[in-house]
């Protein structure tokens, strides 16, 4: 029996258009990629209610959504956006490096030889 104002997390993710199907939503939850109020959601049957904060990890992106209401159906995107408030930090601009990225281990040009360099060494070896 479902309490008033609560909804299963897999249904809510499906209705909010975070994922394409309920089975994908269930897999996302079981994989530990969804947190409800900082606690990992253990099962697809975990309940969410308005006011809960969800942290969702999808394909190298992290979304922080506050649940505003429970869904009734999977409708158009405009309807789905009414279910949550996006509190995610803005993504980093594409040209900038991530501040904690590991710097390159080699100097530029010190890697594999180019085709032109290989041909030159082949010619030198062949002249012997």
PDB file of C-alpha atoms in Angstrom:
ATOM      1  CA  UNK A   1       0.000   0.000   0.000  1.00  0.00           C
ATOM      2  CA  UNK A   2       1.443   3.370  -1.049  1.00  0.00           C
ATOM      3  CA  UNK A   3       1.255   6.310   1.335  1.00  0.00           C
ATOM      4  CA  UNK A   4      -0.385   9.522   0.122  1.00  0.00           C
ATOM      5  CA  UNK A   5       1.959  11.864  -1.689  1.00  0.00           C
ATOM      6  CA  UNK A   6       4.647   9.219  -2.183  1.00  0.00           C
ATOM      7  CA  UNK A   7       5.737   7.391  -5.305  1.00  0.00           C
ATOM      8  CA  UNK A   8       8.183   4.633  -6.241  1.00  0.00           C
ATOM      9  CA  UNK A   9      11.537   6.019  -7.371  1.00  0.00           C
ATOM     10  CA  UNK A  10      11.546   4.014 -10.629  1.00  0.00           C
ATOM     11  CA  UNK A  11       8.123   5.395 -11.587  1.00  0.00           C
ATOM     12  CA  UNK A  12       9.112   8.924 -10.658  1.00  0.00           C
ATOM     13  CA  UNK A  13      12.323   8.760 -12.738  1.00  0.00           C
ATOM     14  CA  UNK A  14      10.297   7.450 -15.681  1.00  0.00           C
ATOM     15  CA  UNK A  15       7.601  10.131 -15.345  1.00  0.00           C
ATOM     16  CA  UNK A  16      10.229  12.902 -15.009  1.00  0.00           C
ATOM     17  CA  UNK A  17      11.879  11.708 -18.248  1.00  0.00           C
ATOM     18  CA  UNK A  18      15.245  11.086 -16.580  1.00  0.00           C
ATOM     19  CA  UNK A  19      15.255   7.642 -18.254  1.00  0.00           C
ATOM     20  CA  UNK A  20      13.428   6.078 -21.197  1.00  0.00           C
ATOM     21  CA  UNK A  21      11.784   3.153 -19.387  1.00  0.00           C
ATOM     22  CA  UNK A  22      10.924   1.940 -15.902  1.00  0.00           C
ATOM     23  CA  UNK A  23      13.221  -1.057 -16.306  1.00  0.00           C
ATOM     24  CA  UNK A  24      16.141   1.299 -17.033  1.00  0.00           C
ATOM     25  CA  UNK A  25      15.142   3.353 -13.993  1.00  0.00           C
ATOM     26  CA  UNK A  26      15.169   0.210 -11.843  1.00  0.00           C
ATOM     27  CA  UNK A  27      18.618  -0.753 -13.154  1.00  0.00           C
ATOM     28  CA  UNK A  28      19.894   2.756 -12.408  1.00  0.00           C
ATOM     29  CA  UNK A  29      18.653   2.538  -8.824  1.00  0.00           C
ATOM     30  CA  UNK A  30      20.009  -0.972  -8.207  1.00  0.00           C
ATOM     31  CA  UNK A  31      23.399   0.095  -9.648  1.00  0.00           C
ATOM     32  CA  UNK A  32      23.610   2.716  -6.882  1.00  0.00           C
ATOM     33  CA  UNK A  33      23.439   5.740  -9.184  1.00  0.00           C
ATOM     34  CA  UNK A  34      20.495   7.369  -7.397  1.00  0.00           C
ATOM     35  CA  UNK A  35      20.549   8.952  -3.953  1.00  0.00           C
ATOM     36  CA  UNK A  36      17.522  10.158  -2.023  1.00  0.00           C
ATOM     37  CA  UNK A  37      18.430  12.858   0.500  1.00  0.00           C
ATOM     38  CA  UNK A  38      22.113  11.758   0.362  1.00  0.00           C
ATOM     39  CA  UNK A  39      21.255   8.089   1.061  1.00  0.00           C
ATOM     40  CA  UNK A  40      21.707   5.526  -1.696  1.00  0.00           C
ATOM     41  CA  UNK A  41      18.431   4.164  -2.975  1.00  0.00           C
ATOM     42  CA  UNK A  42      18.639   0.411  -2.481  1.00  0.00           C
ATOM     43  CA  UNK A  43      15.586  -0.748  -4.417  1.00  0.00           C
ATOM     44  CA  UNK A  44      13.377   0.474  -7.215  1.00  0.00           C
ATOM     45  CA  UNK A  45      10.487   0.379  -4.744  1.00  0.00           C
ATOM     46  CA  UNK A  46      11.982   3.075  -2.492  1.00  0.00           C
ATOM     47  CA  UNK A  47       9.532   5.948  -2.107  1.00  0.00           C
ATOM     48  CA  UNK A  48      10.041   9.632  -2.861  1.00  0.00           C
ATOM     49  CA  UNK A  49       7.879  12.528  -1.758  1.00  0.00           C
ATOM     50  CA  UNK A  50       7.772  16.248  -2.524  1.00  0.00           C
ATOM     51  CA  UNK A  51      10.709  17.951  -0.845  1.00  0.00           C
ATOM     52  CA  UNK A  52      13.169  15.069  -1.325  1.00  0.00           C
ATOM     53  CA  UNK A  53      16.463  15.858  -3.050  1.00  0.00           C
ATOM     54  CA  UNK A  54      17.658  13.306  -5.610  1.00  0.00           C
ATOM     55  CA  UNK A  55      21.232  12.983  -6.847  1.00  0.00           C
ATOM     56  CA  UNK A  56      21.271  11.099 -10.141  1.00  0.00           C
ATOM     57  CA  UNK A  57      24.390  10.035 -12.048  1.00  0.00           C
ATOM     58  CA  UNK A  58      23.806   9.626 -15.784  1.00  0.00           C
ATOM     59  CA  UNK A  59      26.588   9.233 -18.368  1.00  0.00           C
ATOM     60  CA  UNK A  60      29.322  11.355 -16.763  1.00  0.00           C
ATOM     61  CA  UNK A  61      26.808  13.966 -15.570  1.00  0.00           C
ATOM     62  CA  UNK A  62      25.430  14.474 -12.104  1.00  0.00           C
ATOM     63  CA  UNK A  63      21.936  15.878 -11.663  1.00  0.00           C
ATOM     64  CA  UNK A  64      20.619  17.261  -8.393  1.00  0.00           C
ATOM     65  CA  UNK A  65      16.843  17.499  -8.511  1.00  0.00           C
ATOM     66  CA  UNK A  66      14.387  18.526  -5.822  1.00  0.00           C
ATOM     67  CA  UNK A  67      11.088  16.646  -6.093  1.00  0.00           C
ATOM     68  CA  UNK A  68       8.222  19.122  -6.351  1.00  0.00           C
ATOM     69  CA  UNK A  69       5.388  16.640  -6.887  1.00  0.00           C
ATOM     70  CA  UNK A  70       4.658  13.051  -7.788  1.00  0.00           C
ATOM     71  CA  UNK A  71       3.878  12.121 -11.363  1.00  0.00           C
ATOM     72  CA  UNK A  72       0.632  10.810 -12.766  1.00  0.00           C
ATOM     73  CA  UNK A  73       1.805   9.817 -16.233  1.00  0.00           C
ATOM     74  CA  UNK A  74       4.744  10.117 -18.602  1.00  0.00           C
ATOM     75  CA  UNK A  75       3.662  13.176 -20.497  1.00  0.00           C
ATOM     76  CA  UNK A  76       5.443  15.756 -22.606  1.00  0.00           C
ATOM     77  CA  UNK A  77       8.719  17.328 -21.483  1.00  0.00           C
ATOM     78  CA  UNK A  78       6.970  20.509 -20.314  1.00  0.00           C
ATOM     79  CA  UNK A  79       4.817  18.444 -17.965  1.00  0.00           C
ATOM     80  CA  UNK A  80       7.822  16.438 -16.745  1.00  0.00           C
ATOM     81  CA  UNK A  81       9.754  19.600 -15.847  1.00  0.00           C
ATOM     82  CA  UNK A  82       7.011  20.529 -13.379  1.00  0.00           C
ATOM     83  CA  UNK A  83       7.877  17.462 -11.278  1.00  0.00           C
ATOM     84  CA  UNK A  84      11.296  18.736 -10.187  1.00  0.00           C
ATOM     85  CA  UNK A  85      13.493  21.766  -9.615  1.00  0.00           C
ATOM     86  CA  UNK A  86      16.961  21.458 -11.132  1.00  0.00           C
ATOM     87  CA  UNK A  87      19.584  22.355  -8.507  1.00  0.00           C
ATOM     88  CA  UNK A  88      22.537  20.923 -10.479  1.00  0.00           C
ATOM     89  CA  UNK A  89      25.736  22.935 -10.748  1.00  0.00           C
ATOM     90  CA  UNK A  90      26.268  24.336 -14.242  1.00  0.00           C
ATOM     91  CA  UNK A  91      28.410  22.113 -16.490  1.00  0.00           C
ATOM     92  CA  UNK A  92      31.997  23.170 -17.174  1.00  0.00           C
ATOM     93  CA  UNK A  93      32.539  24.926 -20.516  1.00  0.00           C
ATOM     94  CA  UNK A  94      33.781  22.533 -23.198  1.00  0.00           C
ATOM     95  CA  UNK A  95      37.113  24.258 -23.875  1.00  0.00           C
ATOM     96  CA  UNK A  96      38.324  24.338 -20.275  1.00  0.00           C
ATOM     97  CA  UNK A  97      40.138  21.530 -18.512  1.00  0.00           C
ATOM     98  CA  UNK A  98      38.738  20.026 -15.351  1.00  0.00           C
ATOM     99  CA  UNK A  99      40.674  21.505 -12.378  1.00  0.00           C
ATOM    100  CA  UNK A 100      41.548  18.113 -10.903  1.00  0.00           C
ATOM    101  CA  UNK A 101      42.440  16.499 -14.247  1.00  0.00           C
ATOM    102  CA  UNK A 102      45.712  14.577 -14.469  1.00  0.00           C
ATOM    103  CA  UNK A 103      48.262  16.387 -16.634  1.00  0.00           C
ATOM    104  CA  UNK A 104      49.785  14.673 -19.673  1.00  0.00           C
ATOM    105  CA  UNK A 105      52.629  12.300 -18.808  1.00  0.00           C
ATOM    106  CA  UNK A 106      54.640  12.887 -22.002  1.00  0.00           C
ATOM    107  CA  UNK A 107      55.900  15.972 -23.753  1.00  0.00           C
ATOM    108  CA  UNK A 108      54.172  16.853 -26.991  1.00  0.00           C
ATOM    109  CA  UNK A 109      55.758  15.020 -29.904  1.00  0.00           C
ATOM    110  CA  UNK A 110      57.600  12.470 -27.786  1.00  0.00           C
ATOM    111  CA  UNK A 111      55.076   9.708 -28.393  1.00  0.00           C
ATOM    112  CA  UNK A 112      54.824   7.343 -31.331  1.00  0.00           C
ATOM    113  CA  UNK A 113      56.729   8.312 -34.485  1.00  0.00           C
ATOM    114  CA  UNK A 114      54.756   9.747 -37.361  1.00  0.00           C
ATOM    115  CA  UNK A 115      54.529   8.001 -40.715  1.00  0.00           C
ATOM    116  CA  UNK A 116      56.999  10.502 -42.161  1.00  0.00           C
ATOM    117  CA  UNK A 117      59.537   9.780 -39.394  1.00  0.00           C
ATOM    118  CA  UNK A 118      59.170   6.019 -39.921  1.00  0.00           C
ATOM    119  CA  UNK A 119      59.824   6.378 -43.647  1.00  0.00           C
ATOM    120  CA  UNK A 120      62.993   8.401 -42.994  1.00  0.00           C
ATOM    121  CA  UNK A 121      64.398   5.782 -40.636  1.00  0.00           C
ATOM    122  CA  UNK A 122      63.492   2.996 -43.110  1.00  0.00           C
ATOM    123  CA  UNK A 123      65.430   4.812 -45.876  1.00  0.00           C
ATOM    124  CA  UNK A 124      68.451   5.270 -43.625  1.00  0.00           C
ATOM    125  CA  UNK A 125      68.457   1.586 -42.711  1.00  0.00           C
ATOM    126  CA  UNK A 126      68.077   0.540 -46.365  1.00  0.00           C
ATOM    127  CA  UNK A 127      71.149   2.608 -47.481  1.00  0.00           C
ATOM    128  CA  UNK A 128      73.587   0.541 -45.410  1.00  0.00           C
TER     129      UNK A 128
END
